[in-house]
Amino acid sequence: YLGSGQRLWQAGAAPLGMYLVESGTLRVHVDNGTGSIEATESILPGTTLGELALVTRKRYHTTVIADGDAELWELSKQAFDELCAIDPVRMLVFVRLALAYSAQGMSAITAYAFCAQ
C-alpha cells in the first residue's frame, strides 16, 4: 500500500524491487536539468515498474509518487536475488518476460510520442 503523495522511490536511490500496480495511479517525475521536477508519465493499474533498475542494478533516474492511494505487488530485491540463486533458469525466463513487457510499453510510448498529432 502506498498512500496519496507517498514516494515509491527517489531519483538516485538504489533499486528496491519491481512492482505491479493493482489499483491507483502513480506519477513519474523527472528532473528536467534546470532543477525543476516535471511529471512525465502516469502509471496505471496493470503496469509493472522498476524491473529495469532491478535487473541492471542501476540507480533510479526518476522519482515515483502516488497520485492517490495505490495498492502494489512487490518483488523485493532480496527476494529476486534469492530466487535467482535458487532457480536461475526459471528466473531467466521471468526476466525475459519482464523485459519484453517493458519493451512493449516503451514501443507504445515511442509510437505515441512520434506519431501523435
mmCIF file with all atom_site columns, C-alpha atoms in Angstrom:
data_model
loop_
_atom_site.group_PDB
_atom_site.id
_atom_site.type_symbol
_atom_site.label_atom_id
_atom_site.label_alt_id
_atom_site.label_comp_id
_atom_site.label_asym_id
_atom_site.label_entity_id
_atom_site.label_seq_id
_atom_site.pdbx_PDB_ins_code
_atom_site.Cartn_x
_atom_site.Cartn_y
_atom_site.Cartn_z
_atom_site.occupancy
_atom_site.B_iso_or_equiv
_atom_site.pdbx_formal_charge
_atom_site.auth_seq_id
_atom_site.auth_comp_id
_atom_site.auth_asym_id
_atom_site.auth_atom_id
_atom_site.pdbx_PDB_model_num
ATOM 1   C CA . TYR A 1 1   ? 0.000  0.000   0.000   1.00 0.00 ? 1   TYR A CA 1
ATOM 2   C CA . LEU A 1 2   ? 1.194  3.497   -0.868  1.00 0.00 ? 2   LEU A CA 1
ATOM 3   C CA . GLY A 1 3   ? -0.759 6.472   0.432   1.00 0.00 ? 3   GLY A CA 1
ATOM 4   C CA . SER A 1 4   ? -1.522 9.560   -1.609  1.00 0.00 ? 4   SER A CA 1
ATOM 5   C CA . GLY A 1 5   ? 1.620  11.658  -2.040  1.00 0.00 ? 5   GLY A CA 1
ATOM 6   C CA . GLN A 1 6   ? 3.975  8.936   -0.780  1.00 0.00 ? 6   GLN A CA 1
ATOM 7   C CA . ARG A 1 7   ? 7.122  8.160   -2.733  1.00 0.00 ? 7   ARG A CA 1
ATOM 8   C CA . LEU A 1 8   ? 7.765  4.702   -4.056  1.00 0.00 ? 8   LEU A CA 1
ATOM 9   C CA . TRP A 1 9   ? 11.340 5.726   -4.815  1.00 0.00 ? 9   TRP A CA 1
ATOM 10  C CA . GLN A 1 10  ? 13.502 8.813   -5.222  1.00 0.00 ? 10  GLN A CA 1
ATOM 11  C CA . ALA A 1 11  ? 15.866 9.561   -8.123  1.00 0.00 ? 11  ALA A CA 1
ATOM 12  C CA . GLY A 1 12  ? 19.385 8.436   -7.243  1.00 0.00 ? 12  GLY A CA 1
ATOM 13  C CA . ALA A 1 13  ? 18.283 5.656   -4.874  1.00 0.00 ? 13  ALA A CA 1
ATOM 14  C CA . ALA A 1 14  ? 19.421 2.064   -5.313  1.00 0.00 ? 14  ALA A CA 1
ATOM 15  C CA . PRO A 1 15  ? 16.771 -0.323  -6.706  1.00 0.00 ? 15  PRO A CA 1
ATOM 16  C CA . LEU A 1 16  ? 14.434 -1.742  -4.097  1.00 0.00 ? 16  LEU A CA 1
ATOM 17  C CA . GLY A 1 17  ? 12.447 -4.140  -6.255  1.00 0.00 ? 17  GLY A CA 1
ATOM 18  C CA . MET A 1 18  ? 9.918  -4.301  -9.042  1.00 0.00 ? 18  MET A CA 1
ATOM 19  C CA . TYR A 1 19  ? 6.249  -3.556  -8.683  1.00 0.00 ? 19  TYR A CA 1
ATOM 20  C CA . LEU A 1 20  ? 2.890  -4.300  -10.255 1.00 0.00 ? 20  LEU A CA 1
ATOM 21  C CA . VAL A 1 21  ? 0.210  -1.661  -9.739  1.00 0.00 ? 21  VAL A CA 1
ATOM 22  C CA . GLU A 1 22  ? -3.023 -3.340  -8.638  1.00 0.00 ? 22  GLU A CA 1
ATOM 23  C CA . SER A 1 23  ? -5.028 -0.155  -8.066  1.00 0.00 ? 23  SER A CA 1
ATOM 24  C CA . GLY A 1 24  ? -4.454 3.578   -8.031  1.00 0.00 ? 24  GLY A CA 1
ATOM 25  C CA . THR A 1 25  ? -2.216 5.750   -10.143 1.00 0.00 ? 25  THR A CA 1
ATOM 26  C CA . LEU A 1 26  ? 1.443  6.632   -9.728  1.00 0.00 ? 26  LEU A CA 1
ATOM 27  C CA . ARG A 1 27  ? 3.187  9.580   -11.328 1.00 0.00 ? 27  ARG A CA 1
ATOM 28  C CA . VAL A 1 28  ? 6.755  9.534   -12.668 1.00 0.00 ? 28  VAL A CA 1
ATOM 29  C CA . HIS A 1 29  ? 8.730  12.728  -12.052 1.00 0.00 ? 29  HIS A CA 1
ATOM 30  C CA . VAL A 1 30  ? 11.945 13.645  -13.859 1.00 0.00 ? 30  VAL A CA 1
ATOM 31  C CA . ASP A 1 31  ? 14.421 16.450  -13.215 1.00 0.00 ? 31  ASP A CA 1
ATOM 32  C CA . ASN A 1 32  ? 14.416 18.395  -16.486 1.00 0.00 ? 32  ASN A CA 1
ATOM 33  C CA . GLY A 1 33  ? 18.008 19.561  -15.972 1.00 0.00 ? 33  GLY A CA 1
ATOM 34  C CA . THR A 1 34  ? 17.096 23.051  -14.770 1.00 0.00 ? 34  THR A CA 1
ATOM 35  C CA . GLY A 1 35  ? 16.373 21.940  -11.219 1.00 0.00 ? 35  GLY A CA 1
ATOM 36  C CA . SER A 1 36  ? 12.656 21.780  -11.920 1.00 0.00 ? 36  SER A CA 1
ATOM 37  C CA . ILE A 1 37  ? 10.890 18.450  -11.449 1.00 0.00 ? 37  ILE A CA 1
ATOM 38  C CA . GLU A 1 38  ? 8.257  17.601  -14.060 1.00 0.00 ? 38  GLU A CA 1
ATOM 39  C CA . ALA A 1 39  ? 5.623  14.861  -14.047 1.00 0.00 ? 39  ALA A CA 1
ATOM 40  C CA . THR A 1 40  ? 6.133  12.939  -17.272 1.00 0.00 ? 40  THR A CA 1
ATOM 41  C CA . GLU A 1 41  ? 4.056  9.788   -17.065 1.00 0.00 ? 41  GLU A CA 1
ATOM 42  C CA . SER A 1 42  ? 1.159  8.213   -15.200 1.00 0.00 ? 42  SER A CA 1
ATOM 43  C CA . ILE A 1 43  ? 1.451  4.583   -14.176 1.00 0.00 ? 43  ILE A CA 1
ATOM 44  C CA . LEU A 1 44  ? -1.934 2.865   -14.267 1.00 0.00 ? 44  LEU A CA 1
ATOM 45  C CA . PRO A 1 45  ? -3.206 -0.423  -12.772 1.00 0.00 ? 45  PRO A CA 1
ATOM 46  C CA . GLY A 1 46  ? -1.812 -3.487  -14.521 1.00 0.00 ? 46  GLY A CA 1
ATOM 47  C CA . THR A 1 47  ? 1.524  -1.791  -15.189 1.00 0.00 ? 47  THR A CA 1
ATOM 48  C CA . THR A 1 48  ? 4.883  -3.014  -13.913 1.00 0.00 ? 48  THR A CA 1
ATOM 49  C CA . LEU A 1 49  ? 7.691  -0.687  -12.936 1.00 0.00 ? 49  LEU A CA 1
ATOM 50  C CA . GLY A 1 50  ? 11.181 -0.956  -11.508 1.00 0.00 ? 50  GLY A CA 1
ATOM 51  C CA . GLU A 1 51  ? 12.132 -4.066  -13.461 1.00 0.00 ? 51  GLU A CA 1
ATOM 52  C CA . LEU A 1 52  ? 14.906 -2.377  -15.458 1.00 0.00 ? 52  LEU A CA 1
ATOM 53  C CA . ALA A 1 53  ? 16.630 -0.979  -12.371 1.00 0.00 ? 53  ALA A CA 1
ATOM 54  C CA . LEU A 1 54  ? 16.230 -4.289  -10.550 1.00 0.00 ? 54  LEU A CA 1
ATOM 55  C CA . VAL A 1 55  ? 17.797 -6.307  -13.367 1.00 0.00 ? 55  VAL A CA 1
ATOM 56  C CA . THR A 1 56  ? 20.548 -3.820  -14.267 1.00 0.00 ? 56  THR A CA 1
ATOM 57  C CA . ARG A 1 57  ? 21.204 -2.774  -10.650 1.00 0.00 ? 57  ARG A CA 1
ATOM 58  C CA . LYS A 1 58  ? 21.400 0.848   -11.789 1.00 0.00 ? 58  LYS A CA 1
ATOM 59  C CA . ARG A 1 59  ? 20.099 3.598   -9.534  1.00 0.00 ? 59  ARG A CA 1
ATOM 60  C CA . TYR A 1 60  ? 16.680 5.057   -10.248 1.00 0.00 ? 60  TYR A CA 1
ATOM 61  C CA . HIS A 1 61  ? 16.752 8.111   -12.518 1.00 0.00 ? 61  HIS A CA 1
ATOM 62  C CA . THR A 1 62  ? 13.158 9.099   -11.745 1.00 0.00 ? 62  THR A CA 1
ATOM 63  C CA . THR A 1 63  ? 11.045 9.768   -8.670  1.00 0.00 ? 63  THR A CA 1
ATOM 64  C CA . VAL A 1 64  ? 7.728  7.909   -8.430  1.00 0.00 ? 64  VAL A CA 1
ATOM 65  C CA . ILE A 1 65  ? 4.910  9.280   -6.256  1.00 0.00 ? 65  ILE A CA 1
ATOM 66  C CA . ALA A 1 66  ? 1.369  8.009   -5.665  1.00 0.00 ? 66  ALA A CA 1
ATOM 67  C CA . ASP A 1 67  ? -1.295 10.328  -7.135  1.00 0.00 ? 67  ASP A CA 1
ATOM 68  C CA . GLY A 1 68  ? -3.819 8.849   -4.713  1.00 0.00 ? 68  GLY A CA 1
ATOM 69  C CA . ASP A 1 69  ? -3.932 5.730   -2.594  1.00 0.00 ? 69  ASP A CA 1
ATOM 70  C CA . ALA A 1 70  ? -2.396 2.824   -4.511  1.00 0.00 ? 70  ALA A CA 1
ATOM 71  C CA . GLU A 1 71  ? -2.018 -0.897  -3.964  1.00 0.00 ? 71  GLU A CA 1
ATOM 72  C CA . LEU A 1 72  ? 1.112  -2.548  -5.328  1.00 0.00 ? 72  LEU A CA 1
ATOM 73  C CA . TRP A 1 73  ? 2.533  -6.031  -5.525  1.00 0.00 ? 73  TRP A CA 1
ATOM 74  C CA . GLU A 1 74  ? 6.262  -6.067  -4.813  1.00 0.00 ? 74  GLU A CA 1
ATOM 75  C CA . LEU A 1 75  ? 9.071  -8.413  -5.737  1.00 0.00 ? 75  LEU A CA 1
ATOM 76  C CA . SER A 1 76  ? 11.820 -7.109  -3.459  1.00 0.00 ? 76  SER A CA 1
ATOM 77  C CA . LYS A 1 77  ? 15.464 -7.034  -4.483  1.00 0.00 ? 77  LYS A CA 1
ATOM 78  C CA . GLN A 1 78  ? 16.224 -9.556  -1.734  1.00 0.00 ? 78  GLN A CA 1
ATOM 79  C CA . ALA A 1 79  ? 13.527 -11.982 -2.917  1.00 0.00 ? 79  ALA A CA 1
ATOM 80  C CA . PHE A 1 80  ? 14.640 -11.507 -6.538  1.00 0.00 ? 80  PHE A CA 1
ATOM 81  C CA . ASP A 1 81  ? 18.278 -12.276 -5.631  1.00 0.00 ? 81  ASP A CA 1
ATOM 82  C CA . GLU A 1 82  ? 17.236 -15.352 -3.601  1.00 0.00 ? 82  GLU A CA 1
ATOM 83  C CA . LEU A 1 83  ? 15.083 -16.691 -6.438  1.00 0.00 ? 83  LEU A CA 1
ATOM 84  C CA . CYS A 1 84  ? 17.948 -16.148 -8.898  1.00 0.00 ? 84  CYS A CA 1
ATOM 85  C CA . ALA A 1 85  ? 20.236 -18.211 -6.665  1.00 0.00 ? 85  ALA A CA 1
ATOM 86  C CA . ILE A 1 86  ? 17.672 -20.993 -6.122  1.00 0.00 ? 86  ILE A CA 1
ATOM 87  C CA . ASP A 1 87  ? 16.376 -21.352 -9.680  1.00 0.00 ? 87  ASP A CA 1
ATOM 88  C CA . PRO A 1 88  ? 18.422 -19.340 -12.198 1.00 0.00 ? 88  PRO A CA 1
ATOM 89  C CA . VAL A 1 89  ? 16.832 -20.937 -15.272 1.00 0.00 ? 89  VAL A CA 1
ATOM 90  C CA . ARG A 1 90  ? 13.296 -20.055 -14.186 1.00 0.00 ? 90  ARG A CA 1
ATOM 91  C CA . MET A 1 91  ? 14.393 -16.548 -13.196 1.00 0.00 ? 91  MET A CA 1
ATOM 92  C CA . LEU A 1 92  ? 15.978 -16.046 -16.626 1.00 0.00 ? 92  LEU A CA 1
ATOM 93  C CA . VAL A 1 93  ? 12.569 -16.806 -18.157 1.00 0.00 ? 93  VAL A CA 1
ATOM 94  C CA . PHE A 1 94  ? 10.964 -14.370 -15.699 1.00 0.00 ? 94  PHE A CA 1
ATOM 95  C CA . VAL A 1 95  ? 13.469 -11.619 -16.537 1.00 0.00 ? 95  VAL A CA 1
ATOM 96  C CA . ARG A 1 96  ? 12.921 -12.140 -20.262 1.00 0.00 ? 96  ARG A CA 1
ATOM 97  C CA . LEU A 1 97  ? 9.154  -11.817 -19.781 1.00 0.00 ? 97  LEU A CA 1
ATOM 98  C CA . ALA A 1 98  ? 9.530  -8.721  -17.597 1.00 0.00 ? 98  ALA A CA 1
ATOM 99  C CA . LEU A 1 99  ? 11.847 -7.060  -20.109 1.00 0.00 ? 99  LEU A CA 1
ATOM 100 C CA . ALA A 1 100 ? 9.608  -7.997  -23.038 1.00 0.00 ? 100 ALA A CA 1
ATOM 101 C CA . TYR A 1 101 ? 6.663  -6.387  -21.242 1.00 0.00 ? 101 TYR A CA 1
ATOM 102 C CA . SER A 1 102 ? 8.781  -3.310  -20.536 1.00 0.00 ? 102 SER A CA 1
ATOM 103 C CA . ALA A 1 103 ? 9.940  -3.125  -24.171 1.00 0.00 ? 103 ALA A CA 1
ATOM 104 C CA . GLN A 1 104 ? 6.329  -3.378  -25.362 1.00 0.00 ? 104 GLN A CA 1
ATOM 105 C CA . GLY A 1 105 ? 5.409  -0.412  -23.176 1.00 0.00 ? 105 GLY A CA 1
ATOM 106 C CA . MET A 1 106 ? 8.358  1.616   -24.435 1.00 0.00 ? 106 MET A CA 1
ATOM 107 C CA . SER A 1 107 ? 7.393  0.874   -28.045 1.00 0.00 ? 107 SER A CA 1
ATOM 108 C CA . ALA A 1 108 ? 3.865  2.119   -27.384 1.00 0.00 ? 108 ALA A CA 1
ATOM 109 C CA . ILE A 1 109 ? 5.147  5.305   -25.725 1.00 0.00 ? 109 ILE A CA 1
ATOM 110 C CA . THR A 1 110 ? 7.620  5.956   -28.551 1.00 0.00 ? 110 THR A CA 1
ATOM 111 C CA . ALA A 1 111 ? 4.976  5.377   -31.215 1.00 0.00 ? 111 ALA A CA 1
ATOM 112 C CA . TYR A 1 112 ? 2.596  7.745   -29.453 1.00 0.00 ? 112 TYR A CA 1
ATOM 113 C CA . ALA A 1 113 ? 5.270  10.417  -28.945 1.00 0.00 ? 113 ALA A CA 1
ATOM 114 C CA . PHE A 1 114 ? 6.370  10.461  -32.563 1.00 0.00 ? 114 PHE A CA 1
ATOM 115 C CA . CYS A 1 115 ? 3.039  9.745   -34.261 1.00 0.00 ? 115 CYS A CA 1
ATOM 116 C CA . ALA A 1 116 ? 0.657  11.820  -32.138 1.00 0.00 ? 116 ALA A CA 1
ATOM 117 C CA . GLN A 1 117 ? -0.687 14.904  -33.850 1.00 0.00 ? 117 GLN A CA 1
#
